[in-house]
mmCIF file of C-alpha atoms in Angstrom:
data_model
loop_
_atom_site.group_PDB
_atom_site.id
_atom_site.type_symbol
_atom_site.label_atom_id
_atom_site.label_comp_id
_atom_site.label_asym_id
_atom_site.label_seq_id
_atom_site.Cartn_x
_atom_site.Cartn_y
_atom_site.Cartn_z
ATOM 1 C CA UNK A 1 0.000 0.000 0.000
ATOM 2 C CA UNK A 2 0.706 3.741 -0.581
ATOM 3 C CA UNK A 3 -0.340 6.434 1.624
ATOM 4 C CA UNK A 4 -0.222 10.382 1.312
ATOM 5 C CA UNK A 5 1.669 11.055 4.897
ATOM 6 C CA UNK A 6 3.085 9.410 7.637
ATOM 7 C CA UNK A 7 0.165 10.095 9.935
ATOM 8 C CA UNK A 8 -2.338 8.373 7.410
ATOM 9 C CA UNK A 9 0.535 5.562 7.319
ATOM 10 C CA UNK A 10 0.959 4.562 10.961
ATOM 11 C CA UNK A 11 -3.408 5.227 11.768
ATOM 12 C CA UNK A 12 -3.419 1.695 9.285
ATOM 13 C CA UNK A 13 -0.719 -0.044 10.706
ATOM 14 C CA UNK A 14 -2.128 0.813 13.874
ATOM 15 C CA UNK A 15 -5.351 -0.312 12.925
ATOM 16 C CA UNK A 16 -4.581 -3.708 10.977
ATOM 17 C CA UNK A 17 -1.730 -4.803 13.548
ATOM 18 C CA UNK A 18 -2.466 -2.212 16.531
ATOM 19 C CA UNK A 19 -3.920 -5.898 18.527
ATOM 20 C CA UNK A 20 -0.612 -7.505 18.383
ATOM 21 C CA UNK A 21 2.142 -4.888 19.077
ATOM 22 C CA UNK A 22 3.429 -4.279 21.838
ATOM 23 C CA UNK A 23 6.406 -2.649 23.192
ATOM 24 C CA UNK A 24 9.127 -4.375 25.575
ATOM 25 C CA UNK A 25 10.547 -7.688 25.599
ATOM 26 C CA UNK A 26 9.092 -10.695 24.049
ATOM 27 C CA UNK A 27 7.152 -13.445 26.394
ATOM 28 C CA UNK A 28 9.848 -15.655 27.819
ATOM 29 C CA UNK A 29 9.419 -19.188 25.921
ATOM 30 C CA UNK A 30 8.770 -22.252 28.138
ATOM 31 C CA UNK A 31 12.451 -23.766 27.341
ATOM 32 C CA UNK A 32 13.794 -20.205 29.002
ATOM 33 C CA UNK A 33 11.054 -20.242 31.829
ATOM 34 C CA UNK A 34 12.446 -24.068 32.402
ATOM 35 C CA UNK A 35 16.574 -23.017 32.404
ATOM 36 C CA UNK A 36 15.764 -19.927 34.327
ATOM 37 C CA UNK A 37 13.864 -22.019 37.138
ATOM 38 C CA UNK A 38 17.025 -24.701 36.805
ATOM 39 C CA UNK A 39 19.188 -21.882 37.211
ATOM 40 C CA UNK A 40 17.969 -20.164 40.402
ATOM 41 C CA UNK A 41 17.640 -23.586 41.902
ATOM 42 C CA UNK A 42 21.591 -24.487 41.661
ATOM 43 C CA UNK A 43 23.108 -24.660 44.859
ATOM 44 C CA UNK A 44 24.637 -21.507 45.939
ATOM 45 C CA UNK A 45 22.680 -19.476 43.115
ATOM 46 C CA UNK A 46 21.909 -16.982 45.719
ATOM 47 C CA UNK A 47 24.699 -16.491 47.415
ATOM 48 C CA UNK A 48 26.273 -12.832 47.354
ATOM 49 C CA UNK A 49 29.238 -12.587 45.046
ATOM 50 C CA UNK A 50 31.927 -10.477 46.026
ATOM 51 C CA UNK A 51 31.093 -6.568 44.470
ATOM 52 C CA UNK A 52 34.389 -5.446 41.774
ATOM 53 C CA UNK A 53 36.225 -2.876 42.309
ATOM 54 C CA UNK A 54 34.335 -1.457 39.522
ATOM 55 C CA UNK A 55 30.929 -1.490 40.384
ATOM 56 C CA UNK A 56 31.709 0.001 43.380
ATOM 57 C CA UNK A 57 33.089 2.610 41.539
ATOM 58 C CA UNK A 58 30.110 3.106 39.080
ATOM 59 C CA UNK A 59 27.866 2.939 42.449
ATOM 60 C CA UNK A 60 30.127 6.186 43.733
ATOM 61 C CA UNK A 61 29.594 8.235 40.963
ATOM 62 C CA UNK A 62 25.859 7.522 40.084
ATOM 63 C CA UNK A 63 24.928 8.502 44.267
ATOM 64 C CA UNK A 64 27.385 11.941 43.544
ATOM 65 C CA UNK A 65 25.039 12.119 40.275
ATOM 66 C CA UNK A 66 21.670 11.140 41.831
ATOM 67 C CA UNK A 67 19.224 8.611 40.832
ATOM 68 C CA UNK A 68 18.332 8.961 36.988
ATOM 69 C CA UNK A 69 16.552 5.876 36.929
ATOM 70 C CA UNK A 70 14.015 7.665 39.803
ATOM 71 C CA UNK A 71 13.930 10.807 37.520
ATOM 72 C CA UNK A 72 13.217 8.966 34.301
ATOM 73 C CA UNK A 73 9.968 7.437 36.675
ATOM 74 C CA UNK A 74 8.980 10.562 37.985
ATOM 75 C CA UNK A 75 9.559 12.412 34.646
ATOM 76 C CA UNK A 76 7.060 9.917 33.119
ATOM 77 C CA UNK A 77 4.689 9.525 35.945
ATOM 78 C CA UNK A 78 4.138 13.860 35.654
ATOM 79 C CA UNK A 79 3.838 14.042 31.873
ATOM 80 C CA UNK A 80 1.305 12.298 30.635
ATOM 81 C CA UNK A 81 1.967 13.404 26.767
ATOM 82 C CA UNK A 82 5.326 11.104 27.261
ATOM 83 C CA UNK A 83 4.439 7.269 26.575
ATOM 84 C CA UNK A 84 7.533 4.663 28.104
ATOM 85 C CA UNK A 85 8.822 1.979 25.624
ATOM 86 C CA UNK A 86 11.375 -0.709 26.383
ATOM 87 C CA UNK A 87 13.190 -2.101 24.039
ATOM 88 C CA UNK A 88 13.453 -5.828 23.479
ATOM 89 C CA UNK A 89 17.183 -6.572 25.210
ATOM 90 C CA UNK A 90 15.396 -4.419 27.977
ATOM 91 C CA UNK A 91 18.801 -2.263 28.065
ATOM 92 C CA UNK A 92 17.045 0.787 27.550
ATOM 93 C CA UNK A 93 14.220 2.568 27.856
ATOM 94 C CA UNK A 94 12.636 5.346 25.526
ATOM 95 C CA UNK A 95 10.411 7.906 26.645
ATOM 96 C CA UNK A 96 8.250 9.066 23.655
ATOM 97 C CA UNK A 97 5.982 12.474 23.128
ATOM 98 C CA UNK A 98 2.866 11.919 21.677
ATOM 99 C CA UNK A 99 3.586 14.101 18.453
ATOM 100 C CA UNK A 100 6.394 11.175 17.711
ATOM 101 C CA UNK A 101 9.102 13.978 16.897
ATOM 102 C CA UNK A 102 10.625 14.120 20.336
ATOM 103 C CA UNK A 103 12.546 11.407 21.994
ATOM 104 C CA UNK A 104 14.772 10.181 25.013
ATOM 105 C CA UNK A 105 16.498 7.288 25.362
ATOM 106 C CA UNK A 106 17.679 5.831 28.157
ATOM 107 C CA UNK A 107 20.286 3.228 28.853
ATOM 108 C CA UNK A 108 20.120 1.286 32.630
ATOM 109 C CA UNK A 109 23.256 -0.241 32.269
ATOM 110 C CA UNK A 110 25.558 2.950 31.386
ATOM 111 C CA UNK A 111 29.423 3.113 32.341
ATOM 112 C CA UNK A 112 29.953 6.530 34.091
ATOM 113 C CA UNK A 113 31.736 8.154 31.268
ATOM 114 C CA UNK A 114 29.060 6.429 28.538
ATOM 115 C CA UNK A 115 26.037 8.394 27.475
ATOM 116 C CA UNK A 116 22.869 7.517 29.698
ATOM 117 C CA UNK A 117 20.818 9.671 28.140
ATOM 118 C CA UNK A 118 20.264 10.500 24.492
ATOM 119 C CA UNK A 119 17.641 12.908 23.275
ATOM 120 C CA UNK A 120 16.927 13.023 19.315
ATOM 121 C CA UNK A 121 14.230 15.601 17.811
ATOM 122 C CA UNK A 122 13.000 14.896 14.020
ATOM 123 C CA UNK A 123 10.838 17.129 11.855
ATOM 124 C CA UNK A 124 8.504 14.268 11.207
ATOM 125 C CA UNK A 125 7.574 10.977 12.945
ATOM 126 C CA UNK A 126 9.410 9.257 10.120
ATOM 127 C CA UNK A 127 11.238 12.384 9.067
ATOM 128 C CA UNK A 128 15.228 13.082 9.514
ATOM 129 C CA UNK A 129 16.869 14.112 12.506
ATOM 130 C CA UNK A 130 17.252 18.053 13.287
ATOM 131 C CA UNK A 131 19.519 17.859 16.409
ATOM 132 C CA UNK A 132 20.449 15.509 19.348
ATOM 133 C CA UNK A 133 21.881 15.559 22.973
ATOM 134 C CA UNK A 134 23.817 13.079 25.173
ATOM 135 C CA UNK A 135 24.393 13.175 29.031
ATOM 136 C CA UNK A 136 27.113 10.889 30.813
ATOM 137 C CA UNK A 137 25.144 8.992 33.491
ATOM 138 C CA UNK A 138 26.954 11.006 35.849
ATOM 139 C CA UNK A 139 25.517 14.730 35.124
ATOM 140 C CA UNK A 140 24.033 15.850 37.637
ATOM 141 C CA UNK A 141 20.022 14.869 38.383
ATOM 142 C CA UNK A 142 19.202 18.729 38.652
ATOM 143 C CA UNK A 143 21.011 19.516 35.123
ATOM 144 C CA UNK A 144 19.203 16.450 33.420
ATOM 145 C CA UNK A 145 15.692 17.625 35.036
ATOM 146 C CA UNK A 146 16.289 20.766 33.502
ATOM 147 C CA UNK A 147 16.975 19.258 30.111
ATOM 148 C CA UNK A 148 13.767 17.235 30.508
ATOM 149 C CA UNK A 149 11.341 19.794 31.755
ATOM 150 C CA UNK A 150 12.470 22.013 28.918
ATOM 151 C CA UNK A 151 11.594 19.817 26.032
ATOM 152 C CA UNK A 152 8.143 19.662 27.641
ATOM 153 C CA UNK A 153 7.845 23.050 28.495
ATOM 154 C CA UNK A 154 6.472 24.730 25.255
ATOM 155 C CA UNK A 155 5.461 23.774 21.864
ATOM 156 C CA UNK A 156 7.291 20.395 21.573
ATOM 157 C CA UNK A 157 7.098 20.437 17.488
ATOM 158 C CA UNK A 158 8.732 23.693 17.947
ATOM 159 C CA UNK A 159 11.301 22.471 20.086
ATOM 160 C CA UNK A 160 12.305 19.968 17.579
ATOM 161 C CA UNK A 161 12.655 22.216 14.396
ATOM 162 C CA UNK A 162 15.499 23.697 16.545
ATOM 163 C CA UNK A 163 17.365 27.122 16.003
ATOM 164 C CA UNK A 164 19.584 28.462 13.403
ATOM 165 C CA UNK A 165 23.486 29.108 14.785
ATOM 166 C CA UNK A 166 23.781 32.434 14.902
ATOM 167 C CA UNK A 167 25.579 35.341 16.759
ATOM 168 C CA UNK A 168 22.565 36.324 18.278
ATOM 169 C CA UNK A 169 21.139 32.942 19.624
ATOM 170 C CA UNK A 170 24.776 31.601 21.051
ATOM 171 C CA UNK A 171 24.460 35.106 23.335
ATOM 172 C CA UNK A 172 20.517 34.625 24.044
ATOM 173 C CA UNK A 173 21.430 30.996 25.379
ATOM 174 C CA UNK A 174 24.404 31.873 27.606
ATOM 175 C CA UNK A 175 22.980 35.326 29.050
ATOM 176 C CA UNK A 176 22.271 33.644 32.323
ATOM 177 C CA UNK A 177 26.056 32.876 32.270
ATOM 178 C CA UNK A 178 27.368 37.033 31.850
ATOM 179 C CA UNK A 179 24.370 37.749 34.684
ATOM 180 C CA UNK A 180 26.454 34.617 37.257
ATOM 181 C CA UNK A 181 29.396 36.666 36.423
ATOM 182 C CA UNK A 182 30.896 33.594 34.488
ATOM 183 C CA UNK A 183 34.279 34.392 32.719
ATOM 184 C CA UNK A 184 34.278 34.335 29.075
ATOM 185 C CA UNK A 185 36.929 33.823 26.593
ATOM 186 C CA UNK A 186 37.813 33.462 23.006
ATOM 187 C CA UNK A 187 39.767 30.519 22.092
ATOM 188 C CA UNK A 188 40.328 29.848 18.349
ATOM 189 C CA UNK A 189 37.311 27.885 17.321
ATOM 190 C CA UNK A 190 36.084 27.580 20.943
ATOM 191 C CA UNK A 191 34.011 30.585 22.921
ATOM 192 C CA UNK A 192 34.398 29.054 26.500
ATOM 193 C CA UNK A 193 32.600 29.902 29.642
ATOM 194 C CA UNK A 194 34.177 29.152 33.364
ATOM 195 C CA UNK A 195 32.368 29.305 36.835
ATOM 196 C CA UNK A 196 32.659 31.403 38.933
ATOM 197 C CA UNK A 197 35.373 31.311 42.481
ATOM 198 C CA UNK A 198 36.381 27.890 43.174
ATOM 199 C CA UNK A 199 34.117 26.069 41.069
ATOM 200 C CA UNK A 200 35.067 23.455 38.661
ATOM 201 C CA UNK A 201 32.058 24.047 35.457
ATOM 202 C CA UNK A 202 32.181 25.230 32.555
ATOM 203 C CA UNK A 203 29.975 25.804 29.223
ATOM 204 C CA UNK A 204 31.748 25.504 25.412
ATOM 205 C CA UNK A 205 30.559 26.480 21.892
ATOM 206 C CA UNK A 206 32.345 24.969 18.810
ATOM 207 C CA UNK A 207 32.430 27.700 16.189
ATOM 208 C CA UNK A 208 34.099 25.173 13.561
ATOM 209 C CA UNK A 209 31.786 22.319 14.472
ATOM 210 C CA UNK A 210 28.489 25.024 14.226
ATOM 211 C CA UNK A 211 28.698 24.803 10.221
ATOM 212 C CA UNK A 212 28.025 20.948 10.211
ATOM 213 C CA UNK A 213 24.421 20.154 10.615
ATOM 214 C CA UNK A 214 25.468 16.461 10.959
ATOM 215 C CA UNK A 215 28.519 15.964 12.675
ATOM 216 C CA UNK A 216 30.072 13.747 15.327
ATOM 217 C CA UNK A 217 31.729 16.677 17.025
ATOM 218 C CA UNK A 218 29.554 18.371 19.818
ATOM 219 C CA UNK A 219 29.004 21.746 19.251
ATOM 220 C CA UNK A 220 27.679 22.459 22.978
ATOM 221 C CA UNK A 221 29.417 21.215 26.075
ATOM 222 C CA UNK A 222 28.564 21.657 29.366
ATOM 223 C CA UNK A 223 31.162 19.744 31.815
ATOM 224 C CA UNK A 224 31.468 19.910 35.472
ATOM 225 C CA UNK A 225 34.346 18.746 38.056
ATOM 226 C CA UNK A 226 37.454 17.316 36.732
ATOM 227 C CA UNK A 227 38.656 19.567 34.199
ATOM 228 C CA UNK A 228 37.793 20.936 30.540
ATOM 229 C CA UNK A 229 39.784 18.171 28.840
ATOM 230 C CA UNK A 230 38.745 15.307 31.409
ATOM 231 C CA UNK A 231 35.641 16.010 33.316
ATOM 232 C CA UNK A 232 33.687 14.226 35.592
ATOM 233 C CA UNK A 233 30.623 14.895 33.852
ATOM 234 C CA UNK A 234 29.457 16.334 29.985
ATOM 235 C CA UNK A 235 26.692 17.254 28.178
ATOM 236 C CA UNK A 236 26.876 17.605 24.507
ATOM 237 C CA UNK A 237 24.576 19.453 21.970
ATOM 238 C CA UNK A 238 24.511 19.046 18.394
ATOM 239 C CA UNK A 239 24.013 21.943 15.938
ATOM 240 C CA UNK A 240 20.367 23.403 16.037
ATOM 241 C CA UNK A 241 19.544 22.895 19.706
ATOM 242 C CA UNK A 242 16.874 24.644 20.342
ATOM 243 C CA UNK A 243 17.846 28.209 22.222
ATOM 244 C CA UNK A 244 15.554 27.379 24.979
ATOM 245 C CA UNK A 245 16.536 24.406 25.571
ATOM 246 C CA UNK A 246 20.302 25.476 25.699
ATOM 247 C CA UNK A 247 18.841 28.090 28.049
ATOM 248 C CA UNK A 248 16.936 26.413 30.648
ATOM 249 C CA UNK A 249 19.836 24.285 30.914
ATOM 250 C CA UNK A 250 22.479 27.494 30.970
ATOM 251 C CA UNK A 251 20.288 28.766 34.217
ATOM 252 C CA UNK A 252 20.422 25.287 36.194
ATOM 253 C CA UNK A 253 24.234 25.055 35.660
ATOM 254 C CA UNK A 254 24.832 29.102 36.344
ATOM 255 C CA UNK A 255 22.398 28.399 39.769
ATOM 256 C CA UNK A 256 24.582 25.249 41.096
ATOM 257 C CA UNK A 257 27.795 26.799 40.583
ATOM 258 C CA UNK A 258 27.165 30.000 41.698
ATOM 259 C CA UNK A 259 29.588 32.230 43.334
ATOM 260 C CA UNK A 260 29.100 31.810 47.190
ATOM 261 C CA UNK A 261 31.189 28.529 47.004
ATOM 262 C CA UNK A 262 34.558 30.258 47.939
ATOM 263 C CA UNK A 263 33.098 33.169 50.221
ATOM 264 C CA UNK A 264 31.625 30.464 51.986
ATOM 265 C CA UNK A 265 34.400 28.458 53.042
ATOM 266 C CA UNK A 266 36.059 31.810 53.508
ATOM 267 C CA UNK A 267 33.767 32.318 56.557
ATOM 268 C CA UNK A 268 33.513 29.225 57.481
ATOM 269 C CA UNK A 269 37.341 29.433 58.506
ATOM 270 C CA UNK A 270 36.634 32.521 60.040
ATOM 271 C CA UNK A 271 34.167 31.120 62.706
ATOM 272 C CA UNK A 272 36.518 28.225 63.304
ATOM 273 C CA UNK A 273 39.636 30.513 64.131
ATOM 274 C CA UNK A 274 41.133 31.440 67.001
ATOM 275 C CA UNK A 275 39.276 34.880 68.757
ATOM 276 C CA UNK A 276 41.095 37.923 68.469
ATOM 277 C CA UNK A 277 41.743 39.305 71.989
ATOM 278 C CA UNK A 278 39.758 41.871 72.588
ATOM 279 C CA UNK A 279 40.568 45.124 71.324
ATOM 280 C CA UNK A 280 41.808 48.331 74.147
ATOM 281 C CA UNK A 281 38.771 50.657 74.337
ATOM 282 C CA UNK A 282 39.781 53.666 72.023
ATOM 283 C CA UNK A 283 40.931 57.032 73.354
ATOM 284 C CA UNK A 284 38.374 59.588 73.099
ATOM 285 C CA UNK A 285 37.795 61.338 70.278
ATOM 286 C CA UNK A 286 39.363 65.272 70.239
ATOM 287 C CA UNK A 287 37.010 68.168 69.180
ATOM 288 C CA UNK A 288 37.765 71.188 67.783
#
């Protein structure tokens, strides 16, 4: 069959098949029911196996992080327009928008330098993708809330046509940053934006990488402890973000690493010192 559009497309598939999809895994078969029963029944199945090194590690960074898999729940639970869809490994997990043209994926199983979180906008349910964002699974929870909530927060269709790279738009989404008192440089290709005091953030825009529409090279990067080259946590944009997108997300990282961090420690050690001895009483003042 031919059809007109996409939307006239997927209303007959939906109608002539809509009984037997489904998303997730397929129904265990009875031979894997069988070896998983034989399996759980070995002796010493259950017993607890020493934790690596490694998973220890990965449980380290993901409570400095938060809990995405609670925010990827409670992101779905509050926004009824998103629809959850699990793939059939069950690795991941996909949150959809009703208007098809905005979507997250999410993988359970991420290393803490691997994207966790990928977010693709198209201009069509079956239609090419405008631009794209990835988030190590340690980024913050607040950051990735923000990144969320945006892409909900207005027209969504809107949202995923994007913006044009421009002058104009790369200021509009990093105002926030000039109002934190952020310092901003020029570095060859790179316009880079560092926190504030003590704090270890910072925000990047790839001039060179801004004049491919598809392109493996980030174009925004927001990274936080660690340093520039090798952070503790990234989050990339691809050309054509969307400007409020890019903005929402520039005010959640300007509010966390805000400048009170060093003036704070500063009087901290103050209230922990020593006292002064108290000062002689001052001679009187002379008058004219």
């Amino acid at each position: 069959m031919r059809y007109d559009d996409p939307v006239e497309a997927i209303t007959e598939f939906d109608r002539l098949y809509g009984d037997a999809v489904r998303p997730g895994p397929a129904p265990a078969t009875s031979t894997e029911l069988e070896a998983e029963r034989a399996r759980t029944s070995l002796p010493g199945a259950a017993d607890a196996q020493p934790t690596p090194a490694t998973t220890r590690l990965v449980d380290a960074h993901a409570a400095a992080a938060g809990n995405h898999e609670a925010l990827l729940n409670d992101f779905l639970e509050s926004h009824g327009e998103w629809e959850k869809w699990r793939t059939w490994s069950d690795e991941t997990t996909h949150a959809v928008h009703e208007s098809l043209v905005m979507r997250a994926e999410f993988v359970h199983e991420a290393d803490p330098d691997d994207a966790q979180w990928k977010i693709a906008a198209y201009e069509s349910p079956v239609g090419e993708r405008l631009w794209h964002a990835t988030a190590t699974a340690t980024v913050p929870v607040a950051i990735v809330r923000a990144l969320l909530e945006s892409l909900d927060s207005a027209d969504t269709v809107e949202i995923a046509a994007g913006s044009v790279v421009s002058e104009a738009n790369v200021w509009e989404a990093t105002r926030p940053l000039f109002d934190a008192d952020w310092d901003h440089r020029v570095d060859g290709r790179f316009i880079r934006w560092q926190a504030p005091g003590d704090h270890s953030a910072g925000v990047q825009f790839d001039a060179f990488a801004a004049n491919f529409r598809q392109s493996d090279l980030p174009v925004w990067t927001f990274w936080g402890e660690g340093n520039a080259d090798a952070p503790e946590w990234a989050l990339h944009f691809s050309t054509h973000a969307a400007v409020s997108v890019l903005q929402d997300v520039v005010v959640e990282a300007a509010g966390r690493y805000a400048e009170p961090l060093a003036s704070a420690r500063r009087q901290s050690s103050l209230r922990t010192a020593s006292p002064a001895p108290a000062p002689h009483a001052a001679a009187p003042a002379r008058t004219r």
